[in-house]
Tab-separated table of C-alpha atoms and ligand atoms in Angstrom:
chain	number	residue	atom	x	y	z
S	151	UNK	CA	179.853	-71.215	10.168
S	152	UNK	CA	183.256	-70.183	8.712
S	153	UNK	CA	185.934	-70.474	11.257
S	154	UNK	CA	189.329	-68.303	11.008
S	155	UNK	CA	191.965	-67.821	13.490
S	156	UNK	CA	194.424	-64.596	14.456
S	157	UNK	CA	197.476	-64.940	15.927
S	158	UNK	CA	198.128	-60.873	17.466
S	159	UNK	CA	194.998	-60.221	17.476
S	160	UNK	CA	194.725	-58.076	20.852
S	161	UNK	CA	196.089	-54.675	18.410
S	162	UNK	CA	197.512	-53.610	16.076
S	163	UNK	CA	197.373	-55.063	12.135
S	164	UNK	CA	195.956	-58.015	13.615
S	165	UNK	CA	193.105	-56.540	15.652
S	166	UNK	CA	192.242	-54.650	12.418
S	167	UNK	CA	192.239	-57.858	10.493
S	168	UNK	CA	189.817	-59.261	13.041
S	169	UNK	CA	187.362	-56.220	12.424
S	170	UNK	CA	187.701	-56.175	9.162
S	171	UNK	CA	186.449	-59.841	9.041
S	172	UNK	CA	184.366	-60.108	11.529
S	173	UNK	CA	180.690	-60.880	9.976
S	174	UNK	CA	177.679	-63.110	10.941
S	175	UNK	CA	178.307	-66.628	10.199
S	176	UNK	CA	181.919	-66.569	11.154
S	177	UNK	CA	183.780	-67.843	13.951
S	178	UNK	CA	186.680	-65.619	15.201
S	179	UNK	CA	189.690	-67.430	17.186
S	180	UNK	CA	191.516	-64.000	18.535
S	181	UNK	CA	194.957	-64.983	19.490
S	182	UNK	CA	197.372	-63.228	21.814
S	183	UNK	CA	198.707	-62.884	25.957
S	184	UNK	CA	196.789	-59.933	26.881
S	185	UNK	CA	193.429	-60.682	27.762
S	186	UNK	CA	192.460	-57.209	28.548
S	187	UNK	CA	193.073	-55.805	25.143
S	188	UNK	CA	191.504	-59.154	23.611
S	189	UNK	CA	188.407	-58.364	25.971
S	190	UNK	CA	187.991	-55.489	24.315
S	191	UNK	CA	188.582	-57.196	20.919
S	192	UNK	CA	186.281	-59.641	21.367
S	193	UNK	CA	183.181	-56.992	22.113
S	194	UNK	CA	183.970	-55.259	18.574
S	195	UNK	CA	183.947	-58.226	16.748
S	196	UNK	CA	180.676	-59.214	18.763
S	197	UNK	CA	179.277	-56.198	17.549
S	198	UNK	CA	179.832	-56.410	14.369
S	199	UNK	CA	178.150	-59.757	14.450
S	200	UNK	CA	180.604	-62.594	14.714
S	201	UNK	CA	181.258	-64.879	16.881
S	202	UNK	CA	184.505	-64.669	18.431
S	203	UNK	CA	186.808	-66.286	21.331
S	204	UNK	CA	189.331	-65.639	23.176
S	205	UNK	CA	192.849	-67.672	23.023
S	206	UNK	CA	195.238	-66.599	25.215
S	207	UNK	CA	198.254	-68.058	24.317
S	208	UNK	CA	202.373	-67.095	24.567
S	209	UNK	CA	203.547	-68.488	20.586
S	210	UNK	CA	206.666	-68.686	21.610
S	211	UNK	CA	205.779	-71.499	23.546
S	212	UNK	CA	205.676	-74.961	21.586
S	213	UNK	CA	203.573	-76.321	24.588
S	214	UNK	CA	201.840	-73.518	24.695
S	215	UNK	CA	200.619	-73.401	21.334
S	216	UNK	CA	200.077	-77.373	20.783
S	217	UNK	CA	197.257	-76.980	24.215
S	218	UNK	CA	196.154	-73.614	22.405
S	219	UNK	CA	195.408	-75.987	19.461
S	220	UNK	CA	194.004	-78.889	20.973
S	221	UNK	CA	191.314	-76.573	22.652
S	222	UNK	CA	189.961	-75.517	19.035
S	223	UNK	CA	188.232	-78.681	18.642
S	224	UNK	CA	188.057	-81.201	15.125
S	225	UNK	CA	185.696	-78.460	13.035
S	226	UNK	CA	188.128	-77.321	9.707
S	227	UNK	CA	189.560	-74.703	10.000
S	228	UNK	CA	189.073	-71.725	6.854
S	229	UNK	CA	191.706	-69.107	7.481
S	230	UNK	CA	194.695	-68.868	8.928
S	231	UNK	CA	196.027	-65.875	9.665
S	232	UNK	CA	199.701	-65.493	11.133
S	233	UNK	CA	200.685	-62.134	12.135
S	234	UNK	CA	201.668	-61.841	15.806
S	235	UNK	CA	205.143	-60.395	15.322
S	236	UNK	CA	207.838	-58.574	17.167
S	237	UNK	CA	210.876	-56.967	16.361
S	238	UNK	CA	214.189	-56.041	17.712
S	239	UNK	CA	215.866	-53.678	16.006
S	240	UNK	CA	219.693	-52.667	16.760
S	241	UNK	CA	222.972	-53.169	15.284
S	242	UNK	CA	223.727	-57.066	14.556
S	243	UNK	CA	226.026	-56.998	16.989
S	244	UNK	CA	224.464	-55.968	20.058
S	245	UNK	CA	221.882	-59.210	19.493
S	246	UNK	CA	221.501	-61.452	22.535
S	247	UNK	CA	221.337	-64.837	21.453
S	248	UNK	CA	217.884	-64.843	23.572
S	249	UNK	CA	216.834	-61.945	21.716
S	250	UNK	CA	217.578	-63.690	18.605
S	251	UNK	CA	216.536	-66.729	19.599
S	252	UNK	CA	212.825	-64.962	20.844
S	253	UNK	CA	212.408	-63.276	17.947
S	254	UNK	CA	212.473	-66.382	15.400
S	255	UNK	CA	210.358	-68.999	17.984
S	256	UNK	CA	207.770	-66.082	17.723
S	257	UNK	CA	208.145	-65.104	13.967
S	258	UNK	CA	208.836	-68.024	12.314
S	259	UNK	CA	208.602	-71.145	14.563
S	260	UNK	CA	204.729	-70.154	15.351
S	261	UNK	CA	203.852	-70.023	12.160
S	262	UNK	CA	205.388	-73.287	11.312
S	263	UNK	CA	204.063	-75.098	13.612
S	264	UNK	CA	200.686	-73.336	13.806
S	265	UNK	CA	200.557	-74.658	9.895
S	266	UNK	CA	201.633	-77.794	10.243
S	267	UNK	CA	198.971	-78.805	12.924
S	268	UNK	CA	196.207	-76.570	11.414
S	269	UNK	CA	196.800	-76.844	7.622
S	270	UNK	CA	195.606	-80.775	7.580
S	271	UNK	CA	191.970	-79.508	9.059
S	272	UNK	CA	191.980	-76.549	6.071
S	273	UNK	CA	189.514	-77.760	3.672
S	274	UNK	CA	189.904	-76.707	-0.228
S	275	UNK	CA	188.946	-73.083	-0.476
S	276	UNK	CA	190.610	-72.584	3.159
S	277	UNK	CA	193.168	-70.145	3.261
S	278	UNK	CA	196.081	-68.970	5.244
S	279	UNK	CA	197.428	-65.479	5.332
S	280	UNK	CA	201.171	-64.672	6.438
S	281	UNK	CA	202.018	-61.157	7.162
S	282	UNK	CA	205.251	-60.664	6.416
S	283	UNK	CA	206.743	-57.022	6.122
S	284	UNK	CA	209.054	-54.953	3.342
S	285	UNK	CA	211.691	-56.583	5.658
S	286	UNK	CA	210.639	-59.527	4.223
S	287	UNK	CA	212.405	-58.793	0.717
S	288	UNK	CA	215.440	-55.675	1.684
S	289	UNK	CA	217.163	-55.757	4.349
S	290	UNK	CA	217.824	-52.924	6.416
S	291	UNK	CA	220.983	-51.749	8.725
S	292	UNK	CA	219.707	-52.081	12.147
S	293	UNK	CA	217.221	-54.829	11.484
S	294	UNK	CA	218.981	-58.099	11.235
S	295	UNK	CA	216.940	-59.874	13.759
S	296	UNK	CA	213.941	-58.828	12.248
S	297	UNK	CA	214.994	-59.302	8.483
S	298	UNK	CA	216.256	-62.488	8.954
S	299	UNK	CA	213.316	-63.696	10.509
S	300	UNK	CA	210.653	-62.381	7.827
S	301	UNK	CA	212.991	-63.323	4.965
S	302	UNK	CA	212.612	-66.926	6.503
S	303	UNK	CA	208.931	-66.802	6.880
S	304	UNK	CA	208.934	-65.686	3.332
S	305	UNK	CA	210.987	-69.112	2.616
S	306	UNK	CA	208.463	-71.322	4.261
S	307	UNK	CA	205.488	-69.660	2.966
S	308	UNK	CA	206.680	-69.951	-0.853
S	309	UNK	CA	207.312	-73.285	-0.313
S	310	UNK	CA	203.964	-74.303	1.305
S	311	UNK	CA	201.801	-72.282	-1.307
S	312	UNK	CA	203.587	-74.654	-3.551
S	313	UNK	CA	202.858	-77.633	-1.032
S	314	UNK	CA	198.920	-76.518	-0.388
S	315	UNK	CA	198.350	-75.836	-3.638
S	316	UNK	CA	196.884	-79.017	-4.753
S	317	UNK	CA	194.926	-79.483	-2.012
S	318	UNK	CA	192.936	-76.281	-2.729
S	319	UNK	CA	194.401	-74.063	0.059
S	320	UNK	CA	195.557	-71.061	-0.540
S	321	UNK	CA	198.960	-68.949	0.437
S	322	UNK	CA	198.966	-65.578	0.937
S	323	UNK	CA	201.664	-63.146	1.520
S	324	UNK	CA	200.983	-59.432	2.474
S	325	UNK	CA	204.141	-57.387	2.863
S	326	UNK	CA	202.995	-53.773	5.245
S	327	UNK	CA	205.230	-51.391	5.331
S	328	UNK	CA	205.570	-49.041	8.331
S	329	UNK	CA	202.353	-49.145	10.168
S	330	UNK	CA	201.361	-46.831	12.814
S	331	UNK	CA	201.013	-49.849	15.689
S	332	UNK	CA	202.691	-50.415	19.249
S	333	UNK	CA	205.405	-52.373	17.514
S	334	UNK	CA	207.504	-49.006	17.197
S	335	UNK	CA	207.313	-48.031	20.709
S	336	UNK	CA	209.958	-50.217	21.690
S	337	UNK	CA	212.053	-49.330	19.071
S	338	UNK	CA	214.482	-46.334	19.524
S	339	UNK	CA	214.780	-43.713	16.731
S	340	UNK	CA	212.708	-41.236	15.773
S	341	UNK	CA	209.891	-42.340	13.668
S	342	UNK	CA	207.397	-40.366	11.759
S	343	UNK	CA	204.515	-42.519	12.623
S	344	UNK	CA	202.057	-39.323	11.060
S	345	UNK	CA	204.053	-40.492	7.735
S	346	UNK	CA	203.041	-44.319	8.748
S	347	UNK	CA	200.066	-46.345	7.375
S	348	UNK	CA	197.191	-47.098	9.175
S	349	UNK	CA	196.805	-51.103	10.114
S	350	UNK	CA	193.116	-50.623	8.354
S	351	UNK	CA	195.098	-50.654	5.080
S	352	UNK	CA	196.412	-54.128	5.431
S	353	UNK	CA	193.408	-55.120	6.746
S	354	UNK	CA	191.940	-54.100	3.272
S	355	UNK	CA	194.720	-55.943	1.683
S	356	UNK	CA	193.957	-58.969	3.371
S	357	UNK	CA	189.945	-58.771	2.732
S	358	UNK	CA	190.889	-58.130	-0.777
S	359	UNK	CA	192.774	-61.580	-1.390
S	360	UNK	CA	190.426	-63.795	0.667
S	361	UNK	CA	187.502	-62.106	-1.353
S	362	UNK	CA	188.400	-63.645	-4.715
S	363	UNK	CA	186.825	-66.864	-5.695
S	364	UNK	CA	188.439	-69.979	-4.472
S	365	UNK	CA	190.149	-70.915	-7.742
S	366	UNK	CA	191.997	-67.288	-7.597
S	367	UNK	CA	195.342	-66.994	-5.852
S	368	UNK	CA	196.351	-63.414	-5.124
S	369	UNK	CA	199.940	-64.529	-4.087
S	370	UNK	CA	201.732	-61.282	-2.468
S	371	UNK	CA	200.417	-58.022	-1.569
S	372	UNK	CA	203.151	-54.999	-0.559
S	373	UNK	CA	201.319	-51.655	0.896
S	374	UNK	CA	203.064	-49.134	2.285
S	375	UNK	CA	202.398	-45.256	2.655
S	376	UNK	CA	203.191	-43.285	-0.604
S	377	UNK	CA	206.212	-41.697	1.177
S	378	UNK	CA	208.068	-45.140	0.974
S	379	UNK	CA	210.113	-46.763	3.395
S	380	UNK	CA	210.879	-44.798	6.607
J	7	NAP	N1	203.833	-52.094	12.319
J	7	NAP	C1	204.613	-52.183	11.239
J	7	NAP	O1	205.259	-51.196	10.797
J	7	NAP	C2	204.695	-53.485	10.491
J	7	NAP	C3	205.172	-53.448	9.161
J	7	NAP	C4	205.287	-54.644	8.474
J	7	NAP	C5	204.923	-55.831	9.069
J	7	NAP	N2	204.478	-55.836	10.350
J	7	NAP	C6	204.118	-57.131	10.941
J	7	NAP	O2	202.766	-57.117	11.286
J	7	NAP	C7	202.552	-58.027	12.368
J	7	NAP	C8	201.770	-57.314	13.460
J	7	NAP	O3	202.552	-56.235	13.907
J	7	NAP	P1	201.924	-54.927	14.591
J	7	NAP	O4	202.611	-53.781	14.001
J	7	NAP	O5	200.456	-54.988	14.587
J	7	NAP	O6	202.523	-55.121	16.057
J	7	NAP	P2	201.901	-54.885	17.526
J	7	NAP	O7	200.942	-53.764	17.504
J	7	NAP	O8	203.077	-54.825	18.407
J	7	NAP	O9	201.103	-56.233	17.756
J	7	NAP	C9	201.800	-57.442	17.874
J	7	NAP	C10	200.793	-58.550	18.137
J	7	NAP	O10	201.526	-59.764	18.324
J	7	NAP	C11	201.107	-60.364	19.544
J	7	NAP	N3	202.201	-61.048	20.193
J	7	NAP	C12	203.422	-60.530	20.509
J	7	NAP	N4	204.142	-61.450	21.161
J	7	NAP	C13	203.363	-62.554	21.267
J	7	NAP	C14	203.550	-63.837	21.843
J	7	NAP	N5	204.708	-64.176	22.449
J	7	NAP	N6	202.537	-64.721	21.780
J	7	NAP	C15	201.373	-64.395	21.188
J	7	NAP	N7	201.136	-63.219	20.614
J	7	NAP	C16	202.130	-62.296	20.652
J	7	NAP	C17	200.631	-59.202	20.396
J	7	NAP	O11	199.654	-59.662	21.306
J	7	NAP	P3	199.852	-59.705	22.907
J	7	NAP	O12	200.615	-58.490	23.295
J	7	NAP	O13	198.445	-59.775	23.391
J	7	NAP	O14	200.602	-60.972	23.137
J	7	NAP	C18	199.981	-58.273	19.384
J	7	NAP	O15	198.641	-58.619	19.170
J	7	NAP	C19	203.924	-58.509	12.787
J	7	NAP	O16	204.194	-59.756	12.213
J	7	NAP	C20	204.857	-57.457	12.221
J	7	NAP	O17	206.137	-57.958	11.971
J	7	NAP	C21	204.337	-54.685	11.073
């Protein structure tokens, strides 16, 4: 049985990655703090006939995510998927160093440290998926925090495809751009979310890399709604 894990996988881009993987024969780790919405999670990906479980876990804990880890057992590990995210967005200078400081243990330190203790267990053909954002590669006035962050997560996950590449594991990097999710509600301004994407449509992106054979590297994927950035 194939085993893959989700980080932000209670909603959102990540709870659409999870459906669109979820087949017989796989495993499903479903990472995030809110049980309830994993709960309900969990029963789709049941019923579309994987076999999922539940790991609570706050990423922005080191401790946290090392007894997270420890639980998953000695079994390799075939995808990776890092995507629980969170942005603040407002002028540069109205940053709290906490803020700050929140916003890169959850967007970049997780993913560091979730692939440096799960990347030895990957076996060749194993994969790990970053989602990054358009933020990733412009930045954008009000969005400091969250730029710097993905543009450093796009630093460390260059460098690691170029790291995992002998062994046979594979780096991916999709870049969404505005997504109809949750992630907006806390963010003031008025956003078109009807003008969004739908998370399904990274979840295709995703599908779409991990489909091709094992000796095929689909590097970076951008997707975004026609009507470009918003
Ligand atoms: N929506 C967009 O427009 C957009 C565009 C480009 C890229 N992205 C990226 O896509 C990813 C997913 O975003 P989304 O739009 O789906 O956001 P979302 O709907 O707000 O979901 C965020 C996910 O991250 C998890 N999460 C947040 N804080 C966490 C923590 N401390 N520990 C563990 N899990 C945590 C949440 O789970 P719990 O609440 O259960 O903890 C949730 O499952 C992020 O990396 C985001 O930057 C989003």
């Amino acid at each position: 049985m194939q085993r893959y894990l989700i980080t932000g996988a209670s909603r959102g881009i990540g709870r659409a990655i999870a459906l669109k993987l979820a087949a017989p024969d796989r495993k499903l780790f479903l990472v995030g703090r809110d049980q309830e919405a994993l709960v309900e999670v969990f029963t789709e990906v049941e019923a579309a006939g994987a076999t999922p479980e539940i790991l609570v876990c706050d990423l922005t804990s080191p401790q946290a995510l090392e007894d997270m880890v420890s639980t998953l057992g000695d079994e390799p590990l075939d995808l990776l998927v890092n995507n629980a995210g969170t942005a603040t967005v407002k002028p540069y200078d109205d940053v709290t160093l906490e803020e700050w400081q929140d916003a890169l243990a959850l967007n970049v330190t997780a993913p560091f440290l979730l692939t440096q203790k799960l990347a030895p267990r990957m076996p060749a053909g194993a994969s790990i998926v970053n989602i990054l954002s358009v933020a990733a590669k412009t930045g954008f006035p009000g969005w400091s925090s969250y730029c710097a962050c993905k543009f450093a997560l796009e630093g460390f996950s260059q460098s690691i495809r170029a790291e995992l590449r002998d062994k046979g594991v594979r780096v991916i990097n999709v870049y969404p751009a505005a997504t109809a999710t949750d992630i907006w509600d806390e963010i003031d301004g008025d956003w078109p979310r009807d003008k969004m994407m739908a998370p399904e449509e990274t979840a295709e992106a995703v599908a779409y890399a991990l489909s091709r054979p094992a000796s095929v590297l689909v590097e970076d994927i951008t997707v975004g709604g026609l009507g470009g950035n918003l």
